[in-house]
mmCIF file with all atom_site columns, C-alpha atoms in Angstrom:
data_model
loop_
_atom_site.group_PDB
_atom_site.id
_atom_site.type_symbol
_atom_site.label_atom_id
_atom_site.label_alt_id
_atom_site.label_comp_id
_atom_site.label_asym_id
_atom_site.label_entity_id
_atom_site.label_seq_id
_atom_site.pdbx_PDB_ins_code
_atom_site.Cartn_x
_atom_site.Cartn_y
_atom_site.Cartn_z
_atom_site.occupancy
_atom_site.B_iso_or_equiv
_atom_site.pdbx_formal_charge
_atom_site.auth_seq_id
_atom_site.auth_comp_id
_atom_site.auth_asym_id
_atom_site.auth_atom_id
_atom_site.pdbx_PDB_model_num
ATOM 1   C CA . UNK A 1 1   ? 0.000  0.000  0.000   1.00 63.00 ? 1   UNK A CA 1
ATOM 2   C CA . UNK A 1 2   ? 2.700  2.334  1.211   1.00 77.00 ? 2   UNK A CA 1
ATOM 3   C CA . UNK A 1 3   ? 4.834  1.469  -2.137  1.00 82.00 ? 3   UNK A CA 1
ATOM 4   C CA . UNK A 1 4   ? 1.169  2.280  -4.238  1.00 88.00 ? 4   UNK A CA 1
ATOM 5   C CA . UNK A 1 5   ? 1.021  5.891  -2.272  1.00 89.00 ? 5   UNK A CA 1
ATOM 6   C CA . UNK A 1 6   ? 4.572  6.983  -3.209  1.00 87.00 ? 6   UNK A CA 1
ATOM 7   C CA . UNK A 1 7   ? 3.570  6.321  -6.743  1.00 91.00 ? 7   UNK A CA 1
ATOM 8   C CA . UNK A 1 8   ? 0.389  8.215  -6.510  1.00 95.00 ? 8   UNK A CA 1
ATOM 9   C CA . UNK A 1 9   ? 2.562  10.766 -4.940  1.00 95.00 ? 9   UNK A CA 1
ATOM 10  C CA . UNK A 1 10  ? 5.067  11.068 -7.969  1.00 96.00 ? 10  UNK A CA 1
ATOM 11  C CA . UNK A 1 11  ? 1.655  11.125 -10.328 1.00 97.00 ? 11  UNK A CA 1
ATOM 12  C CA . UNK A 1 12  ? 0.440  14.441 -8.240  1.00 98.00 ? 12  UNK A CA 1
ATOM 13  C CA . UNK A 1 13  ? 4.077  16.358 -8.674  1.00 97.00 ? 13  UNK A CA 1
ATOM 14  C CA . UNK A 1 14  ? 4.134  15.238 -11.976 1.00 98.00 ? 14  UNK A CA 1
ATOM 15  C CA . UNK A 1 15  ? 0.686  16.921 -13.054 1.00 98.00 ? 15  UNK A CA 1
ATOM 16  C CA . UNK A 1 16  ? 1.237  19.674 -10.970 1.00 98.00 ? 16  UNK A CA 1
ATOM 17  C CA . UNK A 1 17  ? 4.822  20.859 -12.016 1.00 98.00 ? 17  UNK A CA 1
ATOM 18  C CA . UNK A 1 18  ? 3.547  20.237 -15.766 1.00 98.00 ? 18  UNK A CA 1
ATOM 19  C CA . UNK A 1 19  ? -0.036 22.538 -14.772 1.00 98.00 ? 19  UNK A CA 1
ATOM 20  C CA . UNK A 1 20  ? 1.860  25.168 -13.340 1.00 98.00 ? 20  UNK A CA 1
ATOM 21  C CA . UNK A 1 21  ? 4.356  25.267 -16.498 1.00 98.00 ? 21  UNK A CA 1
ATOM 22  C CA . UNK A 1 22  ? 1.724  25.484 -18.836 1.00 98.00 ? 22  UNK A CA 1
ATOM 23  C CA . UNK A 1 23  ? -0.111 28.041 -16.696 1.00 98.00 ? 23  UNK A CA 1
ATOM 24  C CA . UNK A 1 24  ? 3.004  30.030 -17.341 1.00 97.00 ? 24  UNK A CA 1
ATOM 25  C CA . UNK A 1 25  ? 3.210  29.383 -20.978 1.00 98.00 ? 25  UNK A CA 1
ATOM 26  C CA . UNK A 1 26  ? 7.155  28.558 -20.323 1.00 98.00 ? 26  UNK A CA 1
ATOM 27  C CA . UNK A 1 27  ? 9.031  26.569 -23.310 1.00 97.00 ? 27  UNK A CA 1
ATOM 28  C CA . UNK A 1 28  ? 7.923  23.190 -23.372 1.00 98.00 ? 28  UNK A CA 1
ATOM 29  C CA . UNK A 1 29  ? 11.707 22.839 -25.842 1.00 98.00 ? 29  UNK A CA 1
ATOM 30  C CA . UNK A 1 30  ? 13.046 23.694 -22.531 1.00 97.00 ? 30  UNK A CA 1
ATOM 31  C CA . UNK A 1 31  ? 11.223 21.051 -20.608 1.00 98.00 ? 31  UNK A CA 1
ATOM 32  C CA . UNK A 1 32  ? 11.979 18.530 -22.780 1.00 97.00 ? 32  UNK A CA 1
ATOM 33  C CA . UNK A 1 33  ? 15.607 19.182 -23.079 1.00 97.00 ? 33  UNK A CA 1
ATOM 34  C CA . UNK A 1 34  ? 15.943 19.844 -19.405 1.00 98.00 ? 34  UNK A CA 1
ATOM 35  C CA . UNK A 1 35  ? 13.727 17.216 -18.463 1.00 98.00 ? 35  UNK A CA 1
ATOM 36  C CA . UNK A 1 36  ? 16.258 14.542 -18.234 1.00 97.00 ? 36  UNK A CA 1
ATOM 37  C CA . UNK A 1 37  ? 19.318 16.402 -16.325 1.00 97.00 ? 37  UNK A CA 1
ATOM 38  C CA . UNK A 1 38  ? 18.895 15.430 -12.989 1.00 97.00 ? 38  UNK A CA 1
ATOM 39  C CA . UNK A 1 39  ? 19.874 12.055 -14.084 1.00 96.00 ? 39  UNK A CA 1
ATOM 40  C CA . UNK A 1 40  ? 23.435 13.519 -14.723 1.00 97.00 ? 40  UNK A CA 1
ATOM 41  C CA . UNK A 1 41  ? 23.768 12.832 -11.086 1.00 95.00 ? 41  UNK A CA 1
ATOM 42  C CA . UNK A 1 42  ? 24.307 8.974  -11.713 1.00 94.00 ? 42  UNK A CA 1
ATOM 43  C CA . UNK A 1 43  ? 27.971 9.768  -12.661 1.00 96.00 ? 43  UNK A CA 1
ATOM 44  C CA . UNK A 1 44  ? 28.707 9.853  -9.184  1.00 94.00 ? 44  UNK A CA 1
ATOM 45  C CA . UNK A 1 45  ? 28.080 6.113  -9.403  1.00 94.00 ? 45  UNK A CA 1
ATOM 46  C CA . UNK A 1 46  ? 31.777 6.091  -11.560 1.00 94.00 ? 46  UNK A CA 1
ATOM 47  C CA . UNK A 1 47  ? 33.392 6.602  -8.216  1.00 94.00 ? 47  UNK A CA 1
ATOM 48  C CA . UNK A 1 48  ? 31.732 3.934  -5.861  1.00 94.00 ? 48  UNK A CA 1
ATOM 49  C CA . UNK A 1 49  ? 27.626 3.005  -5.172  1.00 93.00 ? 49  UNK A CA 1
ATOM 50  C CA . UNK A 1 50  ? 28.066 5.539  -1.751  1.00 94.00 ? 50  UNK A CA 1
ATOM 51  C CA . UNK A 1 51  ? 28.969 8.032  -3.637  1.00 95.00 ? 51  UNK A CA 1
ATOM 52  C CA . UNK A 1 52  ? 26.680 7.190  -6.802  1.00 93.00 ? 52  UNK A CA 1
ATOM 53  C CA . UNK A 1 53  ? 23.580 6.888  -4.246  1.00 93.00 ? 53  UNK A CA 1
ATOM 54  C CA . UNK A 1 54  ? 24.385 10.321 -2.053  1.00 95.00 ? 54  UNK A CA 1
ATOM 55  C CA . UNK A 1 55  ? 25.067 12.445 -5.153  1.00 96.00 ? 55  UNK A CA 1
ATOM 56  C CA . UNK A 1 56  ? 21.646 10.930 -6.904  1.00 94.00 ? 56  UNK A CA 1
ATOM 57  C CA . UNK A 1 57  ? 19.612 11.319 -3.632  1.00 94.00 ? 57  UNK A CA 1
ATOM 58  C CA . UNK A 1 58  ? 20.650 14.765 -3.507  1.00 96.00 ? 58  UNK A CA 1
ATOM 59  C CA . UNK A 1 59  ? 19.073 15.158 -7.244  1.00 97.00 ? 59  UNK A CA 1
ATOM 60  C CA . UNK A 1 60  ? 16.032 13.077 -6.997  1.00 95.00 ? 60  UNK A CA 1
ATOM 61  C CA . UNK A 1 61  ? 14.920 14.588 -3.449  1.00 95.00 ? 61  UNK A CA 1
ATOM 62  C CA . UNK A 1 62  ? 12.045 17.107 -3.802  1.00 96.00 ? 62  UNK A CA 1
ATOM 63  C CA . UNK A 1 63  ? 13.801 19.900 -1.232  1.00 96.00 ? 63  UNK A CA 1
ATOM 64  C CA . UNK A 1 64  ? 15.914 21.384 -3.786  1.00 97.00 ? 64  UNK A CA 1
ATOM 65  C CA . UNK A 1 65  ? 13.473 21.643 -6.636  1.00 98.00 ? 65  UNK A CA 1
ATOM 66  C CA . UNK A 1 66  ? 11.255 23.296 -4.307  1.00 97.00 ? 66  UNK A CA 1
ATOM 67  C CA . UNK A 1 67  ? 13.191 25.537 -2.551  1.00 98.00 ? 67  UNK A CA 1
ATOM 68  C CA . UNK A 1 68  ? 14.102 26.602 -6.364  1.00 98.00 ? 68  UNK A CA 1
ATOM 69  C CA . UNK A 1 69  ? 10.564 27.394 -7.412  1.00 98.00 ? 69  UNK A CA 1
ATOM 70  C CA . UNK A 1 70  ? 9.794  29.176 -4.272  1.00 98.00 ? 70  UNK A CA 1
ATOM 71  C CA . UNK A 1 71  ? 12.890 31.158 -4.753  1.00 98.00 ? 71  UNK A CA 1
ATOM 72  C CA . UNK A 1 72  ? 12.035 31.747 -8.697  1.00 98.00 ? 72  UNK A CA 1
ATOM 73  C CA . UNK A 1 73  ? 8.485  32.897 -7.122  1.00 98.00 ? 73  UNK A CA 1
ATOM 74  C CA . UNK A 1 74  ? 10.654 35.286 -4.352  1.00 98.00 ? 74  UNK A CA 1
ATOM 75  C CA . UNK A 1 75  ? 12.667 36.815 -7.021  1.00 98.00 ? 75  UNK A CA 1
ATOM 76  C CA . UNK A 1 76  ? 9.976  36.599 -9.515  1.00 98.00 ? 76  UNK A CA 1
ATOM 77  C CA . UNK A 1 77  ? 12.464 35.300 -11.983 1.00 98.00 ? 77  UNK A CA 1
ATOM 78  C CA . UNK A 1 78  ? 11.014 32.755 -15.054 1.00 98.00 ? 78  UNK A CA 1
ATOM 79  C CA . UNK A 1 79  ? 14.253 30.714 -15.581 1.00 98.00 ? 79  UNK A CA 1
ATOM 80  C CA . UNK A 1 80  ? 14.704 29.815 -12.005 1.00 98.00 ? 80  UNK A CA 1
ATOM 81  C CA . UNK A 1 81  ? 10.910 28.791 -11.528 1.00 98.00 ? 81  UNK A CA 1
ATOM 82  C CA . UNK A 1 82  ? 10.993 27.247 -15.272 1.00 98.00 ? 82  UNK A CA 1
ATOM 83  C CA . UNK A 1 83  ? 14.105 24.952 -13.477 1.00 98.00 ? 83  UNK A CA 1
ATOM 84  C CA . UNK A 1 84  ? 12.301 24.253 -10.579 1.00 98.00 ? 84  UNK A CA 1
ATOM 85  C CA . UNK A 1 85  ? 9.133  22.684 -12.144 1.00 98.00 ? 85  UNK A CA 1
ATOM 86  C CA . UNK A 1 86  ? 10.813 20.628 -14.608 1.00 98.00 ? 86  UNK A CA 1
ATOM 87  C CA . UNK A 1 87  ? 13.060 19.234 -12.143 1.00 98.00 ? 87  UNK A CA 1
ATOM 88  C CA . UNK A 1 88  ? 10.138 18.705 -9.482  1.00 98.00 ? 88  UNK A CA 1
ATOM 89  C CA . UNK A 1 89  ? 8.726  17.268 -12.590 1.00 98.00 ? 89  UNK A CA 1
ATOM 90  C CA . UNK A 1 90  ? 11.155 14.628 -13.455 1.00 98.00 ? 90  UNK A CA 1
ATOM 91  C CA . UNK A 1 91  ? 11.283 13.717 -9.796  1.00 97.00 ? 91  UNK A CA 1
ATOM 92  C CA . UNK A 1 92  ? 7.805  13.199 -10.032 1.00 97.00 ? 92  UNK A CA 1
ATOM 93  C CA . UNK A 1 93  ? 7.835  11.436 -12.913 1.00 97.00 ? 93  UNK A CA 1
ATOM 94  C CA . UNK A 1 94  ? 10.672 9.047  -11.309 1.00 94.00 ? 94  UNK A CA 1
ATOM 95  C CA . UNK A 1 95  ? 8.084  7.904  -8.550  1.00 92.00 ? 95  UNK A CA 1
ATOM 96  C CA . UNK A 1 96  ? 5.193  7.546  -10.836 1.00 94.00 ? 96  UNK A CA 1
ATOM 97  C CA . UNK A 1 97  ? 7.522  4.880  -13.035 1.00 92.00 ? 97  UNK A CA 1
ATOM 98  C CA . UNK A 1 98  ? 9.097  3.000  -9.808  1.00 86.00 ? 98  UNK A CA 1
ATOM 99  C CA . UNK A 1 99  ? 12.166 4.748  -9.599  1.00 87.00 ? 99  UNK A CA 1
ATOM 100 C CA . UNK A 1 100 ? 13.315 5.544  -6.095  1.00 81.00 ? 100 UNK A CA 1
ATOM 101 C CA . UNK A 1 101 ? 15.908 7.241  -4.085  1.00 84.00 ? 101 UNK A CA 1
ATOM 102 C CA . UNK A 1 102 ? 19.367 5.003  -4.348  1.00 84.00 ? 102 UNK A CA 1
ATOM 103 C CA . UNK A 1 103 ? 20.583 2.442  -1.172  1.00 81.00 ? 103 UNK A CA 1
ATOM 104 C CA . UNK A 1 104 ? 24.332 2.673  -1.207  1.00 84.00 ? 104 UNK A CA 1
ATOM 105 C CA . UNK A 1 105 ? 24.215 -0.904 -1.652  1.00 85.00 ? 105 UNK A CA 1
ATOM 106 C CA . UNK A 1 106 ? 23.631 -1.053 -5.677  1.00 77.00 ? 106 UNK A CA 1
ATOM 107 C CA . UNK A 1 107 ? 22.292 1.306  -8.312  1.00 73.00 ? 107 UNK A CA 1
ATOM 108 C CA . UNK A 1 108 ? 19.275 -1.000 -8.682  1.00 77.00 ? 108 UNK A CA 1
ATOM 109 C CA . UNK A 1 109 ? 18.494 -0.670 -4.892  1.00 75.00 ? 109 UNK A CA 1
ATOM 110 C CA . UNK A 1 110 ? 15.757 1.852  -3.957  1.00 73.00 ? 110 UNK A CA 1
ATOM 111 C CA . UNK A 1 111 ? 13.051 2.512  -1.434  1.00 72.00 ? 111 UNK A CA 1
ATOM 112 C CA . UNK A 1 112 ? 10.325 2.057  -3.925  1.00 66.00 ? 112 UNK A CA 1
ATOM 113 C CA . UNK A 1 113 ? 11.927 -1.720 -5.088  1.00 65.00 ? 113 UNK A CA 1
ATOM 114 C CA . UNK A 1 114 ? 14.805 -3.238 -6.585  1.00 59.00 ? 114 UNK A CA 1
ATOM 115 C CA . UNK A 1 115 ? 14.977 -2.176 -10.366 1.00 54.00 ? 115 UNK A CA 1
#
């Protein structure tokens, strides 16, 4: 049930980063070819799995991507709030598809299930 929830979860973020982008009319080139970058974090994974899993986390948590749209709304700047939602957005889109936040153990290890 819990594991059902988180991917209900990711749905919500999902439809609500890509509501609030459209409300704004922002480039949907720029969601598309920024939709994808978070997963740049998985080159900490070159290193060692620890290192692969903490730099990922840090990526695919939804703190950052929301304290960068409420900072984009605080400075009332469009590129910072564009980032925001399309990262919140491909965190949310993560969840919805079974992708989870890393174990150090192995890059197929998350809390959602083993990939």
């Amino acid at each position: 049930m819990n594991k059902i929830l988180l991917h209900l979860e990711g749905v919500a973020i999902l439809l609500l980063s890509l509501y609030f982008y459209s409300y704004n009319q922002f480039s949907w080139l720029l969601f598309f070819v920024l939709l994808l970058a978070p997963d740049i974090s998985m080159i900490g994974y070159l290193f060692n799995n620890k290192v692969g899993a903490v730099l990922y986390n840090l990526f695919h948590t939804y703190s950052l991507p929301i304290g960068v749209v409420i900072l984009g709304v605080l400075l009332s700047n469009e590129v910072v709030l564009e980032i925001g939602l399309i990262w919140s957005a491909h965190i949310g889109m993560d969840r919805m598809i079974g992708y989870g936040l890393k174990y150090p153990t192995h890059f197929k290890d998350t809390h959602l299930n083993r990939v």
